[in-house]
PDB file of C-alpha atoms in Angstrom:
ATOM      1  CA  MET A 183     -48.115  -5.007   8.831  1.00  0.00           C
ATOM      2  CA  SER A 184     -44.435  -4.790   9.691  1.00  0.00           C
ATOM      3  CA  GLN A 185     -42.008  -2.269   8.277  1.00  0.00           C
ATOM      4  CA  ARG A 186     -39.536  -3.522   5.680  1.00  0.00           C
ATOM      5  CA  ILE A 187     -35.970  -2.311   5.430  1.00  0.00           C
ATOM      6  CA  ARG A 188     -33.773  -2.496   2.343  1.00  0.00           C
ATOM      7  CA  THR A 189     -30.639  -4.174   3.718  1.00  0.00           C
ATOM      8  CA  PHE A 190     -27.171  -5.216   2.592  1.00  0.00           C
ATOM      9  CA  VAL A 191     -23.870  -6.353   4.081  1.00  0.00           C
ATOM     10  CA  ALA A 192     -20.646  -4.687   2.985  1.00  0.00           C
ATOM     11  CA  VAL A 193     -17.013  -3.865   3.634  1.00  0.00           C
ATOM     12  CA  PRO A 194     -16.305  -0.119   3.800  1.00  0.00           C
ATOM     13  CA  LEU A 195     -13.243   1.280   2.026  1.00  0.00           C
ATOM     14  CA  ASP A 196     -10.310   3.026   3.665  1.00  0.00           C
ATOM     15  CA  GLU A 197     -10.070   6.720   2.729  1.00  0.00           C
ATOM     16  CA  PRO A 198      -7.052   6.486   0.386  1.00  0.00           C
ATOM     17  CA  VAL A 199      -8.783   3.814  -1.685  1.00  0.00           C
ATOM     18  CA  ARG A 200     -11.999   5.841  -1.701  1.00  0.00           C
ATOM     19  CA  CYS A 201     -10.069   8.904  -2.931  1.00  0.00           C
ATOM     20  CA  ALA A 202      -8.409   6.864  -5.718  1.00  0.00           C
ATOM     21  CA  ALA A 203     -11.821   5.555  -6.732  1.00  0.00           C
ATOM     22  CA  VAL A 204     -13.204   9.094  -6.866  1.00  0.00           C
ATOM     23  CA  GLU A 205     -10.323  10.090  -9.176  1.00  0.00           C
ATOM     24  CA  VAL A 206     -11.096   7.259 -11.578  1.00  0.00           C
ATOM     25  CA  ILE A 207     -14.807   8.087 -11.495  1.00  0.00           C
ATOM     26  CA  GLY A 208     -13.864  11.597 -12.627  1.00  0.00           C
ATOM     27  CA  ARG A 209     -11.896  10.179 -15.557  1.00  0.00           C
ATOM     28  CA  LEU A 210     -14.710   7.789 -16.510  1.00  0.00           C
ATOM     29  CA  ARG A 211     -17.310  10.581 -16.168  1.00  0.00           C
ATOM     30  CA  SER A 212     -15.425  12.509 -18.871  1.00  0.00           C
ATOM     31  CA  ALA A 213     -16.594   9.884 -21.434  1.00  0.00           C
ATOM     32  CA  GLY A 214     -20.066  11.474 -21.358  1.00  0.00           C
ATOM     33  CA  ALA A 215     -21.945   8.167 -21.054  1.00  0.00           C
ATOM     34  CA  ASP A 216     -25.395   8.074 -19.428  1.00  0.00           C
ATOM     35  CA  VAL A 217     -24.243   6.650 -16.070  1.00  0.00           C
ATOM     36  CA  LYS A 218     -25.570   6.960 -12.532  1.00  0.00           C
ATOM     37  CA  TRP A 219     -22.327   7.390 -10.623  1.00  0.00           C
ATOM     38  CA  VAL A 220     -21.949   6.141  -7.053  1.00  0.00           C
ATOM     39  CA  GLU A 221     -21.389   8.925  -4.527  1.00  0.00           C
ATOM     40  CA  PRO A 222     -17.973   8.755  -2.754  1.00  0.00           C
ATOM     41  CA  GLU A 223     -19.489   8.076   0.662  1.00  0.00           C
ATOM     42  CA  HIS A 224     -21.357   5.054  -0.740  1.00  0.00           C
ATOM     43  CA  LEU A 225     -18.342   3.205  -2.215  1.00  0.00           C
ATOM     44  CA  HIS A 226     -17.942  -0.256  -0.645  1.00  0.00           C
ATOM     45  CA  VAL A 227     -17.605  -3.946  -1.413  1.00  0.00           C
ATOM     46  CA  THR A 228     -21.003  -5.665  -1.152  1.00  0.00           C
ATOM     47  CA  LEU A 229     -20.841  -9.115   0.460  1.00  0.00           C
ATOM     48  CA  LYS A 230     -24.602  -9.840   0.457  1.00  0.00           C
ATOM     49  CA  PHE A 231     -27.630  -7.930  -0.740  1.00  0.00           C
ATOM     50  CA  LEU A 232     -30.724  -8.944   1.239  1.00  0.00           C
ATOM     51  CA  GLY A 233     -33.275  -6.591  -0.291  1.00  0.00           C
ATOM     52  CA  GLU A 234     -36.391  -5.625   1.655  1.00  0.00           C
ATOM     53  CA  VAL A 235     -36.530  -7.480   4.963  1.00  0.00           C
ATOM     54  CA  ASP A 236     -38.970  -7.262   7.872  1.00  0.00           C
ATOM     55  CA  ARG A 237     -37.696  -5.012  10.640  1.00  0.00           C
ATOM     56  CA  GLN A 238     -38.103  -7.805  13.217  1.00  0.00           C
ATOM     57  CA  ARG A 239     -35.459  -9.881  11.336  1.00  0.00           C
ATOM     58  CA  ILE A 240     -32.745  -7.210  11.620  1.00  0.00           C
ATOM     59  CA  ASP A 241     -31.419  -8.325  15.040  1.00  0.00           C
ATOM     60  CA  GLY A 242     -31.027 -11.915  13.788  1.00  0.00           C
ATOM     61  CA  ILE A 243     -29.297 -10.719  10.632  1.00  0.00           C
ATOM     62  CA  CYS A 244     -26.867  -8.588  12.622  1.00  0.00           C
ATOM     63  CA  ALA A 245     -26.119 -11.478  15.036  1.00  0.00           C
ATOM     64  CA  ALA A 246     -25.469 -13.857  12.120  1.00  0.00           C
ATOM     65  CA  VAL A 247     -23.132 -11.362  10.430  1.00  0.00           C
ATOM     66  CA  ARG A 248     -21.275 -10.760  13.698  1.00  0.00           C
ATOM     67  CA  ASP A 249     -20.866 -14.517  14.167  1.00  0.00           C
ATOM     68  CA  ALA A 250     -19.541 -14.988  10.613  1.00  0.00           C
ATOM     69  CA  ALA A 251     -17.153 -12.027  10.868  1.00  0.00           C
ATOM     70  CA  ALA A 252     -15.750 -13.175  14.229  1.00  0.00           C
ATOM     71  CA  GLY A 253     -14.784 -16.455  12.607  1.00  0.00           C
ATOM     72  CA  CYS A 254     -12.546 -14.743  10.024  1.00  0.00           C
ATOM     73  CA  ALA A 255      -9.198 -13.025  10.554  1.00  0.00           C
ATOM     74  CA  ALA A 256      -8.732  -9.403   9.421  1.00  0.00           C
ATOM     75  CA  PHE A 257      -6.887  -9.014   6.136  1.00  0.00           C
ATOM     76  CA  GLU A 258      -5.855  -6.566   3.438  1.00  0.00           C
ATOM     77  CA  LEU A 259      -7.743  -6.264   0.160  1.00  0.00           C
ATOM     78  CA  ARG A 260      -5.977  -4.745  -2.833  1.00  0.00           C
ATOM     79  CA  VAL A 261      -8.375  -2.815  -5.093  1.00  0.00           C
ATOM     80  CA  GLN A 262      -7.004  -3.032  -8.598  1.00  0.00           C
ATOM     81  CA  GLY A 263      -8.289  -2.895 -12.154  1.00  0.00           C
ATOM     82  CA  ALA A 264     -11.557  -1.697 -13.631  1.00  0.00           C
ATOM     83  CA  GLY A 265     -14.165  -3.384 -15.754  1.00  0.00           C
ATOM     84  CA  ALA A 266     -17.882  -3.923 -16.307  1.00  0.00           C
ATOM     85  CA  PHE A 267     -20.592  -6.497 -15.801  1.00  0.00           C
ATOM     86  CA  PRO A 268     -21.579  -8.391 -17.807  1.00  0.00           C
ATOM     87  CA  ASP A 269     -18.548  -7.406 -19.929  1.00  0.00           C
ATOM     88  CA  LEU A 270     -16.967  -4.443 -21.726  1.00  0.00           C
ATOM     89  CA  ARG A 271     -18.940  -5.083 -24.928  1.00  0.00           C
ATOM     90  CA  ARG A 272     -22.252  -4.678 -23.054  1.00  0.00           C
ATOM     91  CA  PRO A 273     -21.427  -2.774 -19.867  1.00  0.00           C
ATOM     92  CA  ARG A 274     -24.237  -2.225 -17.331  1.00  0.00           C
ATOM     93  CA  THR A 275     -22.378  -2.053 -14.007  1.00  0.00           C
ATOM     94  CA  LEU A 276     -18.944  -0.364 -13.823  1.00  0.00           C
ATOM     95  CA  TRP A 277     -16.586  -1.637 -11.162  1.00  0.00           C
ATOM     96  CA  LEU A 278     -13.145  -1.622  -9.628  1.00  0.00           C
ATOM     97  CA  GLY A 279     -11.811  -5.114  -9.005  1.00  0.00           C
ATOM     98  CA  ALA A 280      -9.804  -6.843  -6.306  1.00  0.00           C
ATOM     99  CA  THR A 281      -6.587  -8.793  -6.480  1.00  0.00           C
ATOM    100  CA  ARG A 282      -4.759  -9.633  -3.217  1.00  0.00           C
ATOM    101  CA  GLY A 283      -7.159 -10.760  -0.476  1.00  0.00           C
ATOM    102  CA  VAL A 284      -9.680 -12.272  -2.890  1.00  0.00           C
ATOM    103  CA  ASP A 285      -9.597 -15.705  -1.248  1.00  0.00           C
ATOM    104  CA  GLN A 286     -10.142 -14.184   2.212  1.00  0.00           C
ATOM    105  CA  ILE A 287     -13.026 -11.933   1.161  1.00  0.00           C
ATOM    106  CA  THR A 288     -14.621 -14.802  -0.777  1.00  0.00           C
ATOM    107  CA  THR A 289     -14.412 -16.973   2.375  1.00  0.00           C
ATOM    108  CA  LEU A 290     -15.885 -14.152   4.455  1.00  0.00           C
ATOM    109  CA  ALA A 291     -18.759 -13.683   1.978  1.00  0.00           C
ATOM    110  CA  GLY A 292     -19.344 -17.451   2.009  1.00  0.00           C
ATOM    111  CA  GLN A 293     -19.521 -17.524   5.812  1.00  0.00           C
ATOM    112  CA  ILE A 294     -22.023 -14.666   5.802  1.00  0.00           C
ATOM    113  CA  GLU A 295     -24.006 -16.383   3.054  1.00  0.00           C
ATOM    114  CA  SER A 296     -24.130 -19.620   5.109  1.00  0.00           C
ATOM    115  CA  ARG A 297     -25.172 -17.900   8.346  1.00  0.00           C
ATOM    116  CA  LEU A 298     -27.933 -15.982   6.570  1.00  0.00           C
ATOM    117  CA  ALA A 299     -29.104 -19.141   4.745  1.00  0.00           C
ATOM    118  CA  GLU A 300     -29.664 -20.633   8.197  1.00  0.00           C
ATOM    119  CA  LEU A 301     -32.104 -17.758   8.783  1.00  0.00           C
ATOM    120  CA  GLY A 302     -33.978 -18.592   5.602  1.00  0.00           C
ATOM    121  CA  PHE A 303     -32.363 -16.169   3.145  1.00  0.00           C
ATOM    122  CA  ASP A 304     -31.806 -17.487  -0.375  1.00  0.00           C
ATOM    123  CA  ARG A 305     -28.256 -18.247  -1.346  1.00  0.00           C
ATOM    124  CA  GLU A 306     -26.778 -16.226  -4.204  1.00  0.00           C
ATOM    125  CA  ARG A 307     -26.736 -18.353  -7.358  1.00  0.00           C
ATOM    126  CA  ARG A 308     -23.975 -16.371  -9.062  1.00  0.00           C
ATOM    127  CA  PRO A 309     -20.365 -16.824  -7.979  1.00  0.00           C
ATOM    128  CA  PHE A 310     -19.034 -14.091  -5.708  1.00  0.00           C
ATOM    129  CA  HIS A 311     -16.808 -11.553  -7.503  1.00  0.00           C
ATOM    130  CA  PRO A 312     -15.467  -8.948  -5.063  1.00  0.00           C
ATOM    131  CA  HIS A 313     -15.743  -5.477  -6.566  1.00  0.00           C
ATOM    132  CA  VAL A 314     -16.527  -1.835  -5.851  1.00  0.00           C
ATOM    133  CA  THR A 315     -19.431  -0.614  -7.984  1.00  0.00           C
ATOM    134  CA  VAL A 316     -18.610   2.907  -9.247  1.00  0.00           C
ATOM    135  CA  GLY A 317     -21.495   3.419 -11.678  1.00  0.00           C
ATOM    136  CA  ARG A 318     -24.514   1.908 -13.426  1.00  0.00           C
ATOM    137  CA  LEU A 319     -25.525   2.658 -16.983  1.00  0.00           C
ATOM    138  CA  ARG A 320     -29.038   4.050 -17.011  1.00  0.00           C
ATOM    139  CA  ARG A 321     -30.047   2.016 -20.080  1.00  0.00           C
ATOM    140  CA  ALA A 322     -28.659  -0.712 -22.270  1.00  0.00           C
ATOM    141  CA  GLY A 323     -26.459   0.702 -25.023  1.00  0.00           C
ATOM    142  CA  ALA A 324     -25.721   3.911 -23.070  1.00  0.00           C
ATOM    143  CA  ALA A 325     -21.981   3.241 -23.081  1.00  0.00           C
ATOM    144  CA  THR A 326     -19.748   5.210 -25.358  1.00  0.00           C
ATOM    145  CA  GLY A 327     -16.638   3.948 -27.109  1.00  0.00           C
ATOM    146  CA  ARG A 328     -14.703   6.431 -25.004  1.00  0.00           C
ATOM    147  CA  LEU A 329     -16.059   4.896 -21.767  1.00  0.00           C
ATOM    148  CA  THR A 330     -15.009   1.437 -22.896  1.00  0.00           C
ATOM    149  CA  ALA A 331     -11.542   2.730 -23.830  1.00  0.00           C
ATOM    150  CA  LEU A 332     -11.179   4.434 -20.459  1.00  0.00           C
ATOM    151  CA  LEU A 333     -12.165   1.240 -18.641  1.00  0.00           C
ATOM    152  CA  ARG A 334      -9.559  -0.685 -20.650  1.00  0.00           C
ATOM    153  CA  GLU A 335      -6.938   1.914 -19.699  1.00  0.00           C
ATOM    154  CA  GLN A 336      -7.703   1.255 -16.003  1.00  0.00           C
ATOM    155  CA  ALA A 337      -7.566  -2.529 -16.346  1.00  0.00           C
ATOM    156  CA  ASP A 338      -4.396  -2.833 -14.272  1.00  0.00           C
ATOM    157  CA  THR A 339      -4.525   0.367 -12.239  1.00  0.00           C
ATOM    158  CA  ASP A 340      -3.742  -0.118  -8.531  1.00  0.00           C
ATOM    159  CA  PHE A 341      -6.183   1.877  -6.373  1.00  0.00           C
ATOM    160  CA  GLY A 342      -4.510   0.828  -3.116  1.00  0.00           C
ATOM    161  CA  THR A 343      -5.116  -1.513  -0.222  1.00  0.00           C
ATOM    162  CA  THR A 344      -8.031  -1.354   2.200  1.00  0.00           C
ATOM    163  CA  GLY A 345      -7.964  -3.047   5.579  1.00  0.00           C
ATOM    164  CA  VAL A 346     -10.852  -5.456   6.019  1.00  0.00           C
ATOM    165  CA  ARG A 347     -11.288  -5.267   9.763  1.00  0.00           C
ATOM    166  CA  GLU A 348     -15.071  -5.149   9.974  1.00  0.00           C
ATOM    167  CA  VAL A 349     -18.216  -5.885   8.064  1.00  0.00           C
ATOM    168  CA  VAL A 350     -21.174  -3.482   8.254  1.00  0.00           C
ATOM    169  CA  VAL A 351     -24.868  -4.267   7.956  1.00  0.00           C
ATOM    170  CA  PHE A 352     -26.459  -1.295   6.209  1.00  0.00           C
ATOM    171  CA  SER A 353     -29.981  -0.121   5.540  1.00  0.00           C
ATOM    172  CA  SER A 354     -30.512   1.741   2.313  1.00  0.00           C
ATOM    173  CA  HIS A 355     -33.176   4.402   2.081  1.00  0.00           C
ATOM    174  CA  LEU A 356     -33.989   5.243  -1.551  1.00  0.00           C
ATOM    175  CA  SER A 357     -35.091   8.719  -2.602  1.00  0.00           C
ATOM    176  CA  PRO A 358     -35.176  10.779  -5.811  1.00  0.00           C
ATOM    177  CA  SER A 359     -31.917  12.471  -4.741  1.00  0.00           C
ATOM    178  CA  GLY A 360     -30.196   9.093  -4.322  1.00  0.00           C
ATOM    179  CA  PRO A 361     -29.782   6.452  -1.641  1.00  0.00           C
ATOM    180  CA  ARG A 362     -28.899   7.163   1.971  1.00  0.00           C
ATOM    181  CA  TYR A 363     -27.044   4.400   3.821  1.00  0.00           C
ATOM    182  CA  GLU A 364     -27.341   3.888   7.550  1.00  0.00           C
ATOM    183  CA  PRO A 365     -25.158   1.414   9.475  1.00  0.00           C
ATOM    184  CA  LEU A 366     -27.262  -0.980  11.505  1.00  0.00           C
ATOM    185  CA  ALA A 367     -24.383  -3.043  12.950  1.00  0.00           C
ATOM    186  CA  HIS A 368     -20.605  -3.232  12.851  1.00  0.00           C
ATOM    187  CA  ALA A 369     -19.186  -6.762  12.919  1.00  0.00           C
ATOM    188  CA  PRO A 370     -15.440  -6.893  13.656  1.00  0.00           C
ATOM    189  CA  LEU A 371     -13.177  -9.571  12.223  1.00  0.00           C
ATOM    190  CA  ARG A 372     -10.600 -11.328  14.391  1.00  0.00           C
ATOM    191  CA  ALA A 373      -7.492  -9.195  14.937  1.00  0.00           C
TER     192      ALA A 373
END
């Protein structure tokens, strides 16, 4: 039986954007809602979640991601606005959005999706919406009116620009104290 590794592909955030995200998490935390907040070192933009994959597939995944990334030019992504999936009336996932660079990151995610589909991974059925997850409500209905109001206040907030110069394939090790991410491969974009 082969070992399985929980795997995803993401864009890391530059430090100033990460710091701005941590500040807004602090403001949102003050609402007192039952939320599992994302640790600062884990903030990123997910391009593809693969789930549990056999260890022997990791090299192929990394090669496919490197190939996709090499075909895309580096760009800037503006992180701006806050919201929730599925929406503010029924928030489950709290996020920071993206404005400038959305077309480029959507193309990058599509290239990665295509390369991984060639390896037999299912294509994502939902449209790609670039975002930074900052928290997940622990149960439906756990949001407070104050949390919703704070999210609305951040709807147009500019959290800064992050340079998208590489994509990282991560493994995620889950534990009671929270996940631990380990980079498996760095895939640079064209300069």
